[in-house]
Amino acid sequence: ECKETFRRYMRQQAQFAGLQILTYCLMSNHIHILLRVPAPAEISDAELIDRVQALYGPEAPETLRLKEDLERAGRIPKKIRERLLKRMGDVSAFMKELKQRFSRSYNQTHQRFGTLWAERFKSVLVEDNSEAVRTVAAYIDLNPMRGSLAGDPKDYPFCGYAEALSGDARARAGLLSVMGTDDWATGSAEYR
């Protein structure tokens, strides 16, 4: 299923970029993703390797090269490090790479070529206060109902809310962050 592939790529790309997915909804002709961009922080070489591995896999040439550099020289070369860091913590870079990666995969699977999206993505900056973030999250998670794909968002498997209800720890962490609590029972009931 294409949406499952997209969701996997989205999670991998977010982990690489250091962004937190609060919730999302994958529709047939568009996507909504609510992201939190953390304050810039120093990233160790070990963390950098972990992020590259999350994106490409443990046996990917990119991962193996970084591990080899770290073993041989005790650090990742400055130019490589800078190039990787440029791609992190940036919503535009996240979306560009996610859309490109999925497009390549989709095109290869369906023997086609070209872009899948007609327009550049649109982004809206949301003030990081509980009410604003909660409103945007609810708008996103209710999208399947507005699109007549489900009578309840819990029944649409390609949204953050349904994924959280199914027990996915990352989806739950995102919604708990939206609700400003650590307690799933209380937070999910209030969000509902």
Coordinates of C-alpha atoms in Angstrom, one line a residue:
E1 CA 0.0 0.0 0.0
C2 CA 1.3 3.4 -1.0
K3 CA 0.1 5.2 2.1
E4 CA 1.9 2.7 4.3
T5 CA 5.1 3.4 2.4
F6 CA 4.6 7.1 2.6
R7 CA 4.0 6.9 6.4
R8 CA 7.2 4.8 6.8
Y9 CA 9.2 7.3 4.8
M10 CA 7.7 10.2 6.7
R11 CA 8.7 8.7 10.1
Q12 CA 12.2 7.9 8.9
Q13 CA 12.6 11.4 7.4
A14 CA 11.4 13.1 10.6
Q15 CA 13.8 11.0 12.8
F16 CA 16.6 12.0 10.5
A17 CA 15.7 15.7 10.5
G18 CA 15.1 15.8 14.3
L19 CA 11.5 16.9 13.9
Q20 CA 8.6 15.6 15.9
I21 CA 5.4 14.5 14.1
L22 CA 2.5 15.6 16.4
T23 CA -0.1 14.2 14.1
Y24 CA -0.8 13.7 10.4
C25 CA -3.4 12.6 7.8
L26 CA -2.6 11.0 4.5
M27 CA -5.4 11.5 2.0
S28 CA -5.5 10.2 -1.5
N29 CA -4.6 13.6 -3.1
H30 CA -2.9 15.5 -0.3
I31 CA -1.3 15.2 3.1
H32 CA -1.4 17.1 6.4
I33 CA 1.5 16.9 8.8
L34 CA 1.8 18.8 12.1
L35 CA 5.4 19.1 13.1
R36 CA 7.3 20.5 16.0
V37 CA 10.7 21.9 15.2
P38 CA 12.9 21.7 18.3
A39 CA 15.4 24.4 19.1
P40 CA 18.8 23.8 17.5
A41 CA 21.1 21.7 19.6
E42 CA 24.5 20.2 19.3
I43 CA 24.4 16.8 17.6
S44 CA 27.2 14.4 18.5
D45 CA 28.8 12.2 15.8
A46 CA 27.1 9.1 17.4
E47 CA 23.7 10.8 17.1
L48 CA 24.4 11.9 13.6
I49 CA 25.1 8.3 12.6
D50 CA 21.9 7.1 14.4
R51 CA 19.9 9.6 12.4
V52 CA 21.5 8.6 9.1
Q53 CA 20.9 5.0 10.0
A54 CA 17.2 5.7 10.7
L55 CA 16.9 7.2 7.2
Y56 CA 18.9 4.9 5.1
G57 CA 19.3 1.7 7.2
P58 CA 22.2 0.1 9.1
E59 CA 23.8 -1.5 6.0
A60 CA 23.4 1.5 3.7
P61 CA 26.7 2.8 2.2
E62 CA 26.0 6.2 3.8
T63 CA 25.8 4.7 7.3
L64 CA 28.7 2.4 6.8
R65 CA 30.9 5.2 5.5
L66 CA 30.1 7.4 8.6
K67 CA 30.8 4.5 11.0
E68 CA 34.1 3.9 9.2
D69 CA 35.1 7.6 9.4
L70 CA 34.3 7.6 13.1
E71 CA 36.3 4.5 13.7
R72 CA 39.3 5.5 11.6
A73 CA 39.6 9.2 12.4
G74 CA 37.6 9.4 15.6
R75 CA 35.2 11.9 14.1
I76 CA 33.0 12.5 11.0
P77 CA 34.7 14.8 8.5
K78 CA 33.6 18.4 8.9
K79 CA 32.3 18.8 5.3
I80 CA 30.2 15.7 5.5
R81 CA 28.9 16.7 9.0
E82 CA 28.0 20.2 7.7
R83 CA 26.2 18.8 4.7
L84 CA 24.1 16.4 6.9
L85 CA 23.3 19.1 9.5
K86 CA 22.0 21.4 6.8
R87 CA 19.3 18.9 6.1
M88 CA 18.1 18.7 9.7
G89 CA 15.7 20.9 11.6
D90 CA 14.3 22.4 8.4
V91 CA 10.7 21.8 7.4
S92 CA 11.4 22.7 3.7
A93 CA 14.2 20.2 3.5
F94 CA 12.1 17.6 5.3
M95 CA 9.2 18.0 2.8
K96 CA 11.4 18.2 -0.2
E97 CA 13.3 15.0 0.6
L98 CA 10.1 13.2 1.7
K99 CA 8.2 14.0 -1.5
Q100 CA 11.2 13.2 -3.7
R101 CA 11.9 9.9 -2.0
F102 CA 8.2 8.8 -2.1
S103 CA 7.9 10.0 -5.8
R104 CA 10.9 7.9 -6.8
S105 CA 9.5 4.8 -5.0
Y106 CA 6.0 5.3 -6.4
N107 CA 7.3 5.9 -9.9
Q108 CA 9.5 2.8 -9.8
T109 CA 6.6 0.6 -8.5
H110 CA 4.1 2.0 -11.0
Q111 CA 6.5 2.2 -14.1
R112 CA 6.0 6.0 -14.4
F113 CA 8.0 9.1 -14.1
G114 CA 7.6 12.7 -13.0
T115 CA 6.4 14.5 -10.0
L116 CA 3.3 13.4 -8.0
W117 CA 2.5 16.8 -6.6
A118 CA 1.5 19.7 -8.8
E119 CA 2.4 22.4 -6.3
R120 CA 5.0 23.3 -3.6
F121 CA 3.9 22.3 -0.2
K122 CA 2.1 25.0 1.9
S123 CA 3.2 25.6 5.5
V124 CA 1.7 27.5 8.3
L125 CA 3.5 28.5 11.4
V126 CA 1.4 27.6 14.5
E127 CA 2.1 29.3 17.8
D128 CA 3.3 26.6 20.2
N129 CA 0.6 27.0 22.8
S130 CA -1.7 24.2 23.7
E131 CA -4.9 25.7 22.3
A132 CA -3.5 26.6 18.8
V133 CA -1.7 23.3 18.4
R134 CA -4.7 21.3 19.6
T135 CA -7.0 23.1 17.1
V136 CA -4.7 22.4 14.2
A137 CA -4.2 18.7 15.3
A138 CA -8.0 18.2 15.5
Y139 CA -8.4 19.8 12.1
I140 CA -5.9 17.3 10.7
D141 CA -7.3 14.3 12.4
L142 CA -10.9 15.1 11.4
N143 CA -9.9 15.3 7.7
P144 CA -11.1 11.8 6.9
M145 CA -14.6 12.6 8.1
R146 CA -14.7 15.8 6.0
G147 CA -13.6 13.7 3.0
S148 CA -16.2 11.1 3.7
L149 CA -13.6 8.4 4.2
A150 CA -14.6 7.5 7.7
G151 CA -17.3 8.3 10.2
D152 CA -14.8 8.6 12.9
P153 CA -11.1 9.4 12.7
K154 CA -10.3 6.2 14.8
D155 CA -11.5 4.2 11.8
Y156 CA -9.1 5.8 9.2
P157 CA -5.8 4.0 9.5
F158 CA -3.7 6.7 7.9
C159 CA -4.0 9.5 10.5
G160 CA -2.1 10.1 13.7
Y161 CA -5.1 9.7 15.9
A162 CA -5.9 6.2 14.7
E163 CA -2.2 5.2 14.7
A164 CA -2.0 6.4 18.4
L165 CA -5.1 4.4 19.3
S166 CA -3.6 1.3 17.8
G167 CA -0.7 1.6 20.3
D168 CA 2.0 3.2 18.2
A169 CA 4.4 4.9 20.7
R170 CA 5.5 7.7 18.3
A171 CA 1.9 8.6 17.4
R172 CA 1.0 8.6 21.1
A173 CA 3.9 10.8 22.0
G174 CA 2.9 13.3 19.4
L175 CA -0.7 13.5 20.6
L176 CA 0.4 13.6 24.2
S177 CA 2.6 16.5 23.3
V178 CA -0.4 18.2 21.7
M179 CA -2.4 17.6 24.9
G180 CA 0.4 18.7 27.2
T181 CA 0.3 15.5 29.3
D182 CA 2.1 12.3 29.8
D183 CA -1.0 10.2 30.7
W184 CA -2.5 8.5 27.6
A185 CA -5.8 7.7 29.2
T186 CA -6.5 11.3 30.3
G187 CA -4.9 12.9 27.2
S188 CA -6.7 10.7 24.6
A189 CA -10.0 11.1 26.4
E190 CA -9.6 14.9 26.5
Y191 CA -8.5 15.0 22.8
R192 CA -11.4 12.9 21.7

